[in-house]
mmCIF file of C-alpha atoms and ligand atoms in Angstrom:
data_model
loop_
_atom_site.group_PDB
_atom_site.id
_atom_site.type_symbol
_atom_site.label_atom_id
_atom_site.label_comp_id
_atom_site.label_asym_id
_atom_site.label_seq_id
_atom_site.Cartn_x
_atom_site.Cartn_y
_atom_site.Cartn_z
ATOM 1 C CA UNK A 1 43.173 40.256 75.562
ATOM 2 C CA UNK A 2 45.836 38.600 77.000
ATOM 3 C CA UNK A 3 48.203 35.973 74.762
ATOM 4 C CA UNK A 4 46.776 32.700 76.082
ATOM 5 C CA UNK A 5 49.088 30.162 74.012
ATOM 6 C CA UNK A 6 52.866 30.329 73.960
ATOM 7 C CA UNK A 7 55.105 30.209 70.244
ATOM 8 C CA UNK A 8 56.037 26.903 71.065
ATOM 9 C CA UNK A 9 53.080 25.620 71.653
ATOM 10 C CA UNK A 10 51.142 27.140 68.184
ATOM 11 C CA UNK A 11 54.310 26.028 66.165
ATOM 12 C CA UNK A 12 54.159 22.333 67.519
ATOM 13 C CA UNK A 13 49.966 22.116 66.884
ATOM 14 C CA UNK A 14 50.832 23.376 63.283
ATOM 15 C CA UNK A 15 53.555 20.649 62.885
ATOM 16 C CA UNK A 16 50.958 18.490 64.009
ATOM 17 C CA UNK A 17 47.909 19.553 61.731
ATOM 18 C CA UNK A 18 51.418 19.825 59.042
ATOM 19 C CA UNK A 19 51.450 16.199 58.999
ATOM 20 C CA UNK A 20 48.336 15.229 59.532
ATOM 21 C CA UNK A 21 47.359 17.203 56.125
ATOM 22 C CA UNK A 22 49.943 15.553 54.798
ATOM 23 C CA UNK A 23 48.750 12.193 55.870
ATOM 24 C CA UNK A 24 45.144 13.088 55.076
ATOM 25 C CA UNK A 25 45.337 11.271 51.220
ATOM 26 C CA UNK A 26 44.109 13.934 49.394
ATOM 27 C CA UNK A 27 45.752 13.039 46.285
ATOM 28 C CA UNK A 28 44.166 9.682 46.469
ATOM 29 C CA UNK A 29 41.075 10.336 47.871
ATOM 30 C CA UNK A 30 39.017 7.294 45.745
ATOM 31 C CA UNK A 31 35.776 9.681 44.984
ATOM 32 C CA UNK A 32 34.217 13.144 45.827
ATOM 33 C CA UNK A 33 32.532 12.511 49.195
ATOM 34 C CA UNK A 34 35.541 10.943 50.596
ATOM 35 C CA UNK A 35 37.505 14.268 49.817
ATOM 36 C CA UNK A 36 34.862 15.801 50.740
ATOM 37 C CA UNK A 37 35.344 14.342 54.716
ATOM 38 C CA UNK A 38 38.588 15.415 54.575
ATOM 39 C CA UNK A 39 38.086 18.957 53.999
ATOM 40 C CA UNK A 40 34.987 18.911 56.700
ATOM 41 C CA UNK A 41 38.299 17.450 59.388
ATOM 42 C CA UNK A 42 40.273 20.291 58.516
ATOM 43 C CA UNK A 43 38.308 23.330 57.232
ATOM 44 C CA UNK A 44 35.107 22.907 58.711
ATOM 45 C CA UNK A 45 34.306 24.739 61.731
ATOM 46 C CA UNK A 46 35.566 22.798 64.003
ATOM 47 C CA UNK A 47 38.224 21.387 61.621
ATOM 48 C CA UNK A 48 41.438 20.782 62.938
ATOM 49 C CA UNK A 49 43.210 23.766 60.368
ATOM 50 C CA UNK A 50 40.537 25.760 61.367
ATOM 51 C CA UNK A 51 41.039 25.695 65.266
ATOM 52 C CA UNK A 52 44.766 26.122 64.329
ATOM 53 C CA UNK A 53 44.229 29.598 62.267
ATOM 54 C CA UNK A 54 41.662 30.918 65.237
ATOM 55 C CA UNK A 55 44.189 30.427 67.673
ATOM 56 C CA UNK A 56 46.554 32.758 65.991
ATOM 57 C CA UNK A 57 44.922 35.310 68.358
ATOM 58 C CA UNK A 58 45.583 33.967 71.916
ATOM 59 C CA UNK A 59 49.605 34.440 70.818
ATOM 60 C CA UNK A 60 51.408 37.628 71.595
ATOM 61 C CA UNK A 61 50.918 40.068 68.877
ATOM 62 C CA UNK A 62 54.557 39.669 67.417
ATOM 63 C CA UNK A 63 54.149 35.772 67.043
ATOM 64 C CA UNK A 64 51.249 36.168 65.530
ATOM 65 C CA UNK A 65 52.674 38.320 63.139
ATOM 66 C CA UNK A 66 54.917 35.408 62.051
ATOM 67 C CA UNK A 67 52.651 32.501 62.543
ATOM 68 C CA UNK A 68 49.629 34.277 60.406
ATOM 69 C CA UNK A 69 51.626 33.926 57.299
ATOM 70 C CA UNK A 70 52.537 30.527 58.072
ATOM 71 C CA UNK A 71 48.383 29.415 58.863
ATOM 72 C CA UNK A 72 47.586 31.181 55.856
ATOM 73 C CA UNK A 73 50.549 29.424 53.643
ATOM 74 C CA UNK A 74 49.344 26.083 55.062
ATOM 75 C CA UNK A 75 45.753 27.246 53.920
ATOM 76 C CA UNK A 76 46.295 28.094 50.587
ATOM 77 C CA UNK A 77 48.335 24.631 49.887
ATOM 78 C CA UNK A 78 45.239 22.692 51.516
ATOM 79 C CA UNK A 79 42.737 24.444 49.335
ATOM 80 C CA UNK A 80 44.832 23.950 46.366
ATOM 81 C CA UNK A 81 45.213 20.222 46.580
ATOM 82 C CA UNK A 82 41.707 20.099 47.458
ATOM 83 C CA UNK A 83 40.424 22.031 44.205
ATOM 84 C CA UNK A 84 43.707 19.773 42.002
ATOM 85 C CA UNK A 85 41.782 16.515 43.893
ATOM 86 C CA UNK A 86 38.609 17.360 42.781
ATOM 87 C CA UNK A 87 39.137 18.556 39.220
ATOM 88 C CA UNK A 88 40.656 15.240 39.481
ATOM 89 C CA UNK A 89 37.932 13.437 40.360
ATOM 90 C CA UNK A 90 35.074 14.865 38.247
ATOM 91 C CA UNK A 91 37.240 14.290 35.058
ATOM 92 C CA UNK A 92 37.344 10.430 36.097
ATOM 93 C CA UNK A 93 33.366 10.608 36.818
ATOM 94 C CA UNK A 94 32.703 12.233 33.370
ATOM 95 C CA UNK A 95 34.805 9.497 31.440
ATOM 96 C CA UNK A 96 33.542 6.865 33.385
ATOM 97 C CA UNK A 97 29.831 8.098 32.516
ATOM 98 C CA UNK A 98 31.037 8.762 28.946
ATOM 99 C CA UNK A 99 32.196 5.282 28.792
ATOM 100 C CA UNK A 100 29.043 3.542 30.700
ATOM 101 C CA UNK A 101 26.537 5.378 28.589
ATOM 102 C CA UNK A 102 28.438 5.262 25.187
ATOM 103 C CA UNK A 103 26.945 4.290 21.690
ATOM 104 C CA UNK A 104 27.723 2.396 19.456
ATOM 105 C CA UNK A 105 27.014 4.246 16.395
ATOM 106 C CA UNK A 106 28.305 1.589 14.130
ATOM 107 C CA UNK A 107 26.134 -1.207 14.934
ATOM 108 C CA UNK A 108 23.596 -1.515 12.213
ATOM 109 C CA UNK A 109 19.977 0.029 13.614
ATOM 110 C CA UNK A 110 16.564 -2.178 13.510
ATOM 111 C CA UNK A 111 14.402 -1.466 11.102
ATOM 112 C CA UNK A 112 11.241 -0.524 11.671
ATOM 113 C CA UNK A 113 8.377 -1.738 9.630
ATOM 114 C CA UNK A 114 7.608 0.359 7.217
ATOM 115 C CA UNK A 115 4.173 1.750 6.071
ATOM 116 C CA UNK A 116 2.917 2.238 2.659
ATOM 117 C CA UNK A 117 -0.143 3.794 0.702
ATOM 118 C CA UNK A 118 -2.735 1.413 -0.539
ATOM 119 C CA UNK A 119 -3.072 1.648 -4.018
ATOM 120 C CA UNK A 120 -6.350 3.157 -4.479
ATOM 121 C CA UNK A 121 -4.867 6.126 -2.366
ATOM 122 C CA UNK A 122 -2.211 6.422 -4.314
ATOM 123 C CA UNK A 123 -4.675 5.644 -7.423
ATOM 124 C CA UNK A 124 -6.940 8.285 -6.013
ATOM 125 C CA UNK A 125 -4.052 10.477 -5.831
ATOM 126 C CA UNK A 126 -2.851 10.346 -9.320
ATOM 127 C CA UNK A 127 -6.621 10.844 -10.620
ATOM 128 C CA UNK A 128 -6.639 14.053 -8.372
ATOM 129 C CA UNK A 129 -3.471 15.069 -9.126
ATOM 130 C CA UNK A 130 -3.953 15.263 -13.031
ATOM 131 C CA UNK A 131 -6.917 17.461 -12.495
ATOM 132 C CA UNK A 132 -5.860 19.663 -10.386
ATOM 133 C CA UNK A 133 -2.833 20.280 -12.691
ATOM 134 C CA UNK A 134 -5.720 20.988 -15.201
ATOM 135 C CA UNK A 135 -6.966 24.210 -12.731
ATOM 136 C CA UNK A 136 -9.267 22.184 -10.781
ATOM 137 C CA UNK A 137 -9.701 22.907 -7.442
ATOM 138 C CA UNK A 138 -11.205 19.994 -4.579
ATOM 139 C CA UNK A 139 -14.364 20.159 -2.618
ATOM 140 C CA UNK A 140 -15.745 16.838 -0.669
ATOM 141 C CA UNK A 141 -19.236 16.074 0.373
ATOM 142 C CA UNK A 142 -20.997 13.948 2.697
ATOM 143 C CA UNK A 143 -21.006 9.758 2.483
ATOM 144 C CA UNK A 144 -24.597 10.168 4.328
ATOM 145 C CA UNK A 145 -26.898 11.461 2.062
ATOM 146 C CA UNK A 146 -30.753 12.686 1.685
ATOM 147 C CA UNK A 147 -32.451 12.017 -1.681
ATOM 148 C CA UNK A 148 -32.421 15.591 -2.481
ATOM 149 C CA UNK A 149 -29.129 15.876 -3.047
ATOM 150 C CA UNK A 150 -28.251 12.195 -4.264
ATOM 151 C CA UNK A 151 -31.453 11.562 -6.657
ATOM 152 C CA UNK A 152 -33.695 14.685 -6.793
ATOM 153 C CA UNK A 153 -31.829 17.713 -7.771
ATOM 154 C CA UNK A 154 -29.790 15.550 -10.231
ATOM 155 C CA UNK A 155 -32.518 15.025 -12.582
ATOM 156 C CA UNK A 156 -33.351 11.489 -10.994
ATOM 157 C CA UNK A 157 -37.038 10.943 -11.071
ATOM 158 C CA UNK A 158 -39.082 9.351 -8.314
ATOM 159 C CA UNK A 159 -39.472 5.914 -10.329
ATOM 160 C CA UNK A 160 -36.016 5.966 -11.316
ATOM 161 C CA UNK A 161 -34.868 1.756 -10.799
ATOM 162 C CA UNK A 162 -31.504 3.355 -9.112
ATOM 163 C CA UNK A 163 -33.876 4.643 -6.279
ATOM 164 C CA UNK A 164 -34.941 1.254 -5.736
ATOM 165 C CA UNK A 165 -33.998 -0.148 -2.340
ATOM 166 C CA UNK A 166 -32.141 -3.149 -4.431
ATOM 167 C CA UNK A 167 -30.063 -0.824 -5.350
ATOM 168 C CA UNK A 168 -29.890 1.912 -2.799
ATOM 169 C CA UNK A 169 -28.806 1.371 0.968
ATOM 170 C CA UNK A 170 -31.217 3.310 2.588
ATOM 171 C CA UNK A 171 -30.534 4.304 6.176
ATOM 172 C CA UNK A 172 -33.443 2.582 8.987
ATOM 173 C CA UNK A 173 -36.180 5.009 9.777
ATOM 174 C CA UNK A 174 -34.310 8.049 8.376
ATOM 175 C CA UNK A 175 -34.819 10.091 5.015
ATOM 176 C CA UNK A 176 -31.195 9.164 4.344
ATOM 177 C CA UNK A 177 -29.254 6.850 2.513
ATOM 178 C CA UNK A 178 -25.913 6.081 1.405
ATOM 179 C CA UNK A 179 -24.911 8.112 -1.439
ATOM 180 C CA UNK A 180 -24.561 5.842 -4.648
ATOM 181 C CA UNK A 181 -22.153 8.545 -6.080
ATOM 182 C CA UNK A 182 -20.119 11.325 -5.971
ATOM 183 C CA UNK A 183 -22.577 13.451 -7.651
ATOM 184 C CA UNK A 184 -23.909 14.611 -4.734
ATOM 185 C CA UNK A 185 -21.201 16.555 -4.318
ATOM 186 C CA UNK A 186 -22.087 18.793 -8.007
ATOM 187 C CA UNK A 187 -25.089 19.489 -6.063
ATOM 188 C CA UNK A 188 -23.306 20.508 -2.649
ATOM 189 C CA UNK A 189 -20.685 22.310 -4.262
ATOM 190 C CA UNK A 190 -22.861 24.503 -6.593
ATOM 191 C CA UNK A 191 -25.090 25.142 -3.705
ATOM 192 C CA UNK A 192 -21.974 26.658 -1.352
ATOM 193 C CA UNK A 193 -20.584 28.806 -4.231
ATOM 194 C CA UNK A 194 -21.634 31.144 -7.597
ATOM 195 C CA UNK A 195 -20.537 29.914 -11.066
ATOM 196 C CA UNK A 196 -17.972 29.621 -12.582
ATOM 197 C CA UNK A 197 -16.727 26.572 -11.080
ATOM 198 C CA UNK A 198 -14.648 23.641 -11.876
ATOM 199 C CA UNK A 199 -14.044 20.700 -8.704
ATOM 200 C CA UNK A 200 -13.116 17.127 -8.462
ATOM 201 C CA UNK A 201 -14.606 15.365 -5.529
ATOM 202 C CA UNK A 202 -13.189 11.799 -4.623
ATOM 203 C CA UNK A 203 -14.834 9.794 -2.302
ATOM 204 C CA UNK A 204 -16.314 6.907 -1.238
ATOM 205 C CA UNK A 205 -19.664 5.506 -2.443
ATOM 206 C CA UNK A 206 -22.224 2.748 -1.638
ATOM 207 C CA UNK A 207 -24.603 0.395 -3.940
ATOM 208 C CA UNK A 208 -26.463 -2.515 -3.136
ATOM 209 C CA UNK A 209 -24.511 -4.763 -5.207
ATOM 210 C CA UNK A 210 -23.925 -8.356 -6.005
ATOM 211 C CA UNK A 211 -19.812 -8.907 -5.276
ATOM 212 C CA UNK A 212 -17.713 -10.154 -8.176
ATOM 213 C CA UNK A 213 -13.977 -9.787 -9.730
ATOM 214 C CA UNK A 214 -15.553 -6.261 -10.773
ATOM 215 C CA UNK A 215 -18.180 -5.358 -8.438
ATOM 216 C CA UNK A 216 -17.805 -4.077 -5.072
ATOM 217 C CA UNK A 217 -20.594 -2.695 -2.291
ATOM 218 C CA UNK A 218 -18.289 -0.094 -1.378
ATOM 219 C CA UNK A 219 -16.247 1.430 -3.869
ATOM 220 C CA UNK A 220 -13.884 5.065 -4.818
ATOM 221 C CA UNK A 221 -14.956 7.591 -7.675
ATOM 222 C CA UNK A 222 -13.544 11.036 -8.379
ATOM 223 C CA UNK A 223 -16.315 13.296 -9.414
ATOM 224 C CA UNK A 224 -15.564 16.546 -11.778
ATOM 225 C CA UNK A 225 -17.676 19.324 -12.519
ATOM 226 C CA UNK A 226 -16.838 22.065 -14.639
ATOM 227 C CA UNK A 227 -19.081 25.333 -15.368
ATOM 228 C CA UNK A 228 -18.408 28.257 -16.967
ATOM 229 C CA UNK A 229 -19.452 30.371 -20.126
ATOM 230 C CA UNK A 230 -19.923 28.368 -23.057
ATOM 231 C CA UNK A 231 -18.374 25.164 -21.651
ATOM 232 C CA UNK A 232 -19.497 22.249 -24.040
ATOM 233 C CA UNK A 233 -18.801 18.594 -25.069
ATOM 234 C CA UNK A 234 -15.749 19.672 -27.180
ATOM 235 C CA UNK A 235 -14.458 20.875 -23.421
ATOM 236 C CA UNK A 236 -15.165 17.639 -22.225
ATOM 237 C CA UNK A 237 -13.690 15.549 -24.676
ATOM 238 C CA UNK A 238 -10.586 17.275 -23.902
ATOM 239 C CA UNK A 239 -10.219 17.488 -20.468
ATOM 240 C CA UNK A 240 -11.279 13.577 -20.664
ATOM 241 C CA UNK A 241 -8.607 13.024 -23.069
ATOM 242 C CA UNK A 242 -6.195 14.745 -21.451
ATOM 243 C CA UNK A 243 -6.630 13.131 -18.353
ATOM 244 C CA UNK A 244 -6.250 9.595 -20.038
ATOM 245 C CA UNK A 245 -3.153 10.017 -21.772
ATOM 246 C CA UNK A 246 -1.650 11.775 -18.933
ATOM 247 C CA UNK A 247 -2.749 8.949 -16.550
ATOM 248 C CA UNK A 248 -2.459 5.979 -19.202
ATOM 249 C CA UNK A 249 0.299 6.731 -21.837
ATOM 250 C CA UNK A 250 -0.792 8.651 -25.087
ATOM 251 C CA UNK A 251 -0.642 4.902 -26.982
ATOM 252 C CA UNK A 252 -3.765 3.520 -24.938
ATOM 253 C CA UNK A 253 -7.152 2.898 -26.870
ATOM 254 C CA UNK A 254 -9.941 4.393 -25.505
ATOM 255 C CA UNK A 255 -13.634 5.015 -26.910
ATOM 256 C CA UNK A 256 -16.167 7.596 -25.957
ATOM 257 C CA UNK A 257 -19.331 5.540 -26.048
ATOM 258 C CA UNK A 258 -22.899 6.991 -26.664
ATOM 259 C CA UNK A 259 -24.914 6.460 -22.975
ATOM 260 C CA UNK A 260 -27.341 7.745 -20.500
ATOM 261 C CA UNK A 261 -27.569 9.642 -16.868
ATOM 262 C CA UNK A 262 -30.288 11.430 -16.222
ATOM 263 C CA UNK A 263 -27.694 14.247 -14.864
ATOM 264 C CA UNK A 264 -26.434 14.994 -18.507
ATOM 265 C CA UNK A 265 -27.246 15.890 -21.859
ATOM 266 C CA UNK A 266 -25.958 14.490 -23.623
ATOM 267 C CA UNK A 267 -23.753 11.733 -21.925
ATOM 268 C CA UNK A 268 -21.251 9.160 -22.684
ATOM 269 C CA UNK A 269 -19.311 6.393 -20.886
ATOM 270 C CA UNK A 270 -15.694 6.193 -21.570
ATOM 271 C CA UNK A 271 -13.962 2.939 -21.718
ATOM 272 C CA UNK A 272 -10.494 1.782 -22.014
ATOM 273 C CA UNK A 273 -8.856 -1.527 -24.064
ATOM 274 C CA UNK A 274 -8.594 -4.151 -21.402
ATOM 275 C CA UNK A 275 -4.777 -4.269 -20.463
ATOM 276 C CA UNK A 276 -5.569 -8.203 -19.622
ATOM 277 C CA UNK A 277 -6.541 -9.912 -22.424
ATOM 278 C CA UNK A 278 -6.155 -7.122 -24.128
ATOM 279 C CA UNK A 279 -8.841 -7.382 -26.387
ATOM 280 C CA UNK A 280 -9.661 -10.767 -26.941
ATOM 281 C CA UNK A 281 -12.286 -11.048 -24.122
ATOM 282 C CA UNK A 282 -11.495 -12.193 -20.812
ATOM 283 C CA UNK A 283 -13.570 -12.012 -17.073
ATOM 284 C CA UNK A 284 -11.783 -8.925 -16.175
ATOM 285 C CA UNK A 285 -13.287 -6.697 -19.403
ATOM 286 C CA UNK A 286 -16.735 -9.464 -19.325
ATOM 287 C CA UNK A 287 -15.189 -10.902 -22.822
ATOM 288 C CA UNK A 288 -15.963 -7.056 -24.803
ATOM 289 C CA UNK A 289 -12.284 -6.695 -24.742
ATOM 290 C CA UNK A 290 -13.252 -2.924 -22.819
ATOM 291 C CA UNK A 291 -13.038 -1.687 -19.145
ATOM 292 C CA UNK A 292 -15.320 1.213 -18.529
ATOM 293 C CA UNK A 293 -14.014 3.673 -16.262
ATOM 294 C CA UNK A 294 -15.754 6.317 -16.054
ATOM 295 C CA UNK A 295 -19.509 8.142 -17.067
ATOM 296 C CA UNK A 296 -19.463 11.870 -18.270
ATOM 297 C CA UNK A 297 -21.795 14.113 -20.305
ATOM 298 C CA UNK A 298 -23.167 17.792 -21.072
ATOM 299 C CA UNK A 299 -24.642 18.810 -17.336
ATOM 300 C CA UNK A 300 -28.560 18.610 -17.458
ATOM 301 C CA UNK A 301 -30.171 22.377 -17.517
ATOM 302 C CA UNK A 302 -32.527 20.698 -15.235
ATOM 303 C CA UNK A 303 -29.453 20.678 -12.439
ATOM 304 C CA UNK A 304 -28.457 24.354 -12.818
ATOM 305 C CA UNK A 305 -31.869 25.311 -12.233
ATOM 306 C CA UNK A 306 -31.994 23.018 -9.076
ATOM 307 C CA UNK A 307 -29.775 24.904 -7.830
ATOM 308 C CA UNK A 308 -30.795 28.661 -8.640
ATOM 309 C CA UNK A 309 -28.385 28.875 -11.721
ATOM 310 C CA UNK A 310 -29.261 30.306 -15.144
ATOM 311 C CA UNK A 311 -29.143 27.514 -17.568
ATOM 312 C CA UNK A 312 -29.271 30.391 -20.724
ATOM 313 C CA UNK A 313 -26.515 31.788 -18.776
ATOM 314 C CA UNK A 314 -23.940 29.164 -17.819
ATOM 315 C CA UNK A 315 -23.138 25.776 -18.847
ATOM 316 C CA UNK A 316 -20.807 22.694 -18.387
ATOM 317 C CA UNK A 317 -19.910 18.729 -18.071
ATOM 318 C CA UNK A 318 -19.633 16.249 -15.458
ATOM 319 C CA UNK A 319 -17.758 13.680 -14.504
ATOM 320 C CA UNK A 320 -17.174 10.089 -12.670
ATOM 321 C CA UNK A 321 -14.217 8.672 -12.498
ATOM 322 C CA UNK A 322 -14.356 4.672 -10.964
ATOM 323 C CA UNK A 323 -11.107 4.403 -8.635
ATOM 324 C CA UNK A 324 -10.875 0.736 -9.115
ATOM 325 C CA UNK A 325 -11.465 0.033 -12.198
ATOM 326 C CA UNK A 326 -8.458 2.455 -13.088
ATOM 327 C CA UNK A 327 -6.309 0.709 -10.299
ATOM 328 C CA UNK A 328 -7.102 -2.885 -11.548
ATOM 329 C CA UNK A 329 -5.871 -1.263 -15.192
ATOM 330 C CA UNK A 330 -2.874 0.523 -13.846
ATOM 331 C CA UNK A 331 -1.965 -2.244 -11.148
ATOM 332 C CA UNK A 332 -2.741 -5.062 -13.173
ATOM 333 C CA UNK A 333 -5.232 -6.516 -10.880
ATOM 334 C CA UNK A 334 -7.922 -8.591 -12.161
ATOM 335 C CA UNK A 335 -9.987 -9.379 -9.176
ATOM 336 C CA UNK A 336 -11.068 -5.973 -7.472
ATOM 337 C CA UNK A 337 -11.781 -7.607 -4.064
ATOM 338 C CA UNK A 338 -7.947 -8.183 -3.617
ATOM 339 C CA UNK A 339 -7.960 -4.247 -2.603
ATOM 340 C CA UNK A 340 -9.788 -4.934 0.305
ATOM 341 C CA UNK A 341 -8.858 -8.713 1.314
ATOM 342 C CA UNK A 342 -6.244 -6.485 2.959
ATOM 343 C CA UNK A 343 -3.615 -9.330 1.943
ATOM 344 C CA UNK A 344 -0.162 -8.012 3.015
ATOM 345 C CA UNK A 345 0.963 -10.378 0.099
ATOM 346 C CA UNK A 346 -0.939 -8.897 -2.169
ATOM 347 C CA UNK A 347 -0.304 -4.976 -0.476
ATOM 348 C CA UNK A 348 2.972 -5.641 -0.755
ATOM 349 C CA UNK A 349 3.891 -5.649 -4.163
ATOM 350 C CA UNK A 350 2.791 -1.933 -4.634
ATOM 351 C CA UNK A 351 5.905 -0.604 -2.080
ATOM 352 C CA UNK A 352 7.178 1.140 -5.238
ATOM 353 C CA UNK A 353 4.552 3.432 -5.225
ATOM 354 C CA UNK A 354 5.597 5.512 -2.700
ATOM 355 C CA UNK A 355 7.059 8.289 -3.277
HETATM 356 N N1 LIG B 401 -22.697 9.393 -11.264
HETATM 357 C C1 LIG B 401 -22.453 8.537 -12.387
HETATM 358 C C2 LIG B 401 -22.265 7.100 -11.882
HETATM 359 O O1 LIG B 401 -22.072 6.926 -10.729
HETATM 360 C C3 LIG B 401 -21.231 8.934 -13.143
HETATM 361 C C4 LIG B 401 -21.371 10.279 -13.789
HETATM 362 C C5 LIG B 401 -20.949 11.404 -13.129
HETATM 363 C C6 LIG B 401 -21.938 10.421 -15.054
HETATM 364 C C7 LIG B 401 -21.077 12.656 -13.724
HETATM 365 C C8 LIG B 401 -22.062 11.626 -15.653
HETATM 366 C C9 LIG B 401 -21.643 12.746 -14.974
HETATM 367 O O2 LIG B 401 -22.326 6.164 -12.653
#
């Protein structure tokens, strides 16, 4: 091809894009898309440096041997201040980010309300805990019940007074009710599994009760069930007794008193020196100076066989455990309906608890 543009001519367009570079403000361009236009004017592809460094070809070969350098050199400079201008930029966009989104990490945080146990969970809890620690192992059962399991195979006869609907919330036009203890749960439990066997079962349980500072509709008990091999009351007085000094101090009175369940044989109710008056008589202990807390005896051989198992060959003790009553002794509270007034005043005092 023949040259098309003279020396003169090239060198005074590349004085001209010379200064005009230099004019361009790349050093101060103010952010990235304004540096950004500037490189488009000159690099782009119709850019001003651009139509400067194509034209190299319409000169005679040996100017363009002198003048390529020269484009290039001019090139390299450019792209140089361009990359310096940019690095420049970003670092001011990071700080300025760093600075607009920065935390204070020494201003005090809010503090969020804070959630506790209630204290028959962490009552419940404690009860568990101790037998478990004694090699018991926990089953549950249901709250809804059929009078097989709550009454029948328990040794509870069909004119039994506890039966009675005055004391018994049966369910509307259903064989079921809701279960008026935890013993149910002997019953389920031996019917899932072979002996030996040894369970506590907390839950909740329902009687058709008059309300006082002691008496509650709905209330907690821990059931325990132990069978084995020649397991007898001597076994249960331990485990009981180990149980109450481990949960109340080894200097609390307690008394094993002679009673009845039709579930055990023989059976006993085990009550503990009121921590209120303590002794004297007051409302909380109904003036006997005693807090019963729990029922226990010698499991029935009527039950084993109600469930399929060999009376001759195994035997063992129950147990109920009542939740509140051990809270309003460990807790100090008097009037057993303040654990479900759900009185944050009263709630609150028990924050210690947690652990
Ligand atoms: N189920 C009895 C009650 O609710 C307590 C109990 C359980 C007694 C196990 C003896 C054995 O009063």
């Amino acid at each position: 091809m023949e040259p098309t543009k003279t020396l003169a001519a090239w060198q005074s367009e590349c004085a001209k894009v010379q200064s005009a570079l230099a004019e361009a403000g790349v050093e101060t361009a103010a952010d990235l898309p304004t540096l950004e236009e500037v490189r488009v004017r000159f690099l782009g592809r119709k850019g001003a440096l651009t139509e400067l460094l194509k034209s190299l070809k319409d000169l005679p070969l040996e100017d363009r041997k002198a003048c390529g350098p020269q484009g290039n050199a001019l090139r390299g400079s450019f792209e140089a201040a361009l990359a310096a201008a940019r690095a420049r930029l970003e670092d001011a966009a990071d700080a300025a980010s760093l600075k607009k989104d920065a935390v204070d990490l020494t201003l005090p945080a809010l503090r969020p309300p804070r959630g506790r146990l209630h204290p028959l969970t962490t009552t419940l809890d404690a009860i568990a805990g101790i037998f478990r620690r004694l090699g018991y192992s926990w089953a549950e059962g249901p709250q809804i019940e059929d009078e097989f399991h709550n009454f029948s195979a328990l040794n509870i006869p069909d004119d039994h007074p506890a039966r009675d609907t005055q004391d018994t919330f049966y369910l509307q036009d259903l064989p079921r009710l809701l279960r008026t203890h935890t013993s149910n749960v002997q019953i389920r439990a031996m019917e899932k599994s072979k002996p030996p066997i040894r369970i506590v079962c907390p839950g909740r349980v329902f009687r058709h009760e008059q309300i006082d500072a002691t008496h509650s509709a709905v209330f907690h008990q821990v059931e325990g069930l132990v069978i084995d091999e020649g397991v007898g009351f001597a076994d249960l007085k331990g485990h009981l007794q180990a149980f109450l000094e481990s949960l109340l101090g080894s200097s609390t009175k307690t008394r094993f008193r002679p009673s009845y369940f039709p579930f055990t044989e023989p059976s006993t109710e085990v009550d503990v020196k009121c921590f209120f008056c303590p002794g004297s008589g007051c409302p909380a202990c109904k003036h006997t100076g005693w807090i019963e807390i729990l029922g226990a005896g010698v499991v029935n051989p009527a039950v084993l066989r109600a469930v399929g198992w060999d009376p001759e060959a195994w035997s063992g003790f129950a147990f109920g455990i009542g939740v509140e009553r051990v809270a309003m002794l460990t807790h100090g509270v008097r009037d057993l309906r303040d654990f479900y007034a759900n009185d944050l005043r009263f709630l609150r005092q028990f924050d210690e608890d947690l652990v």
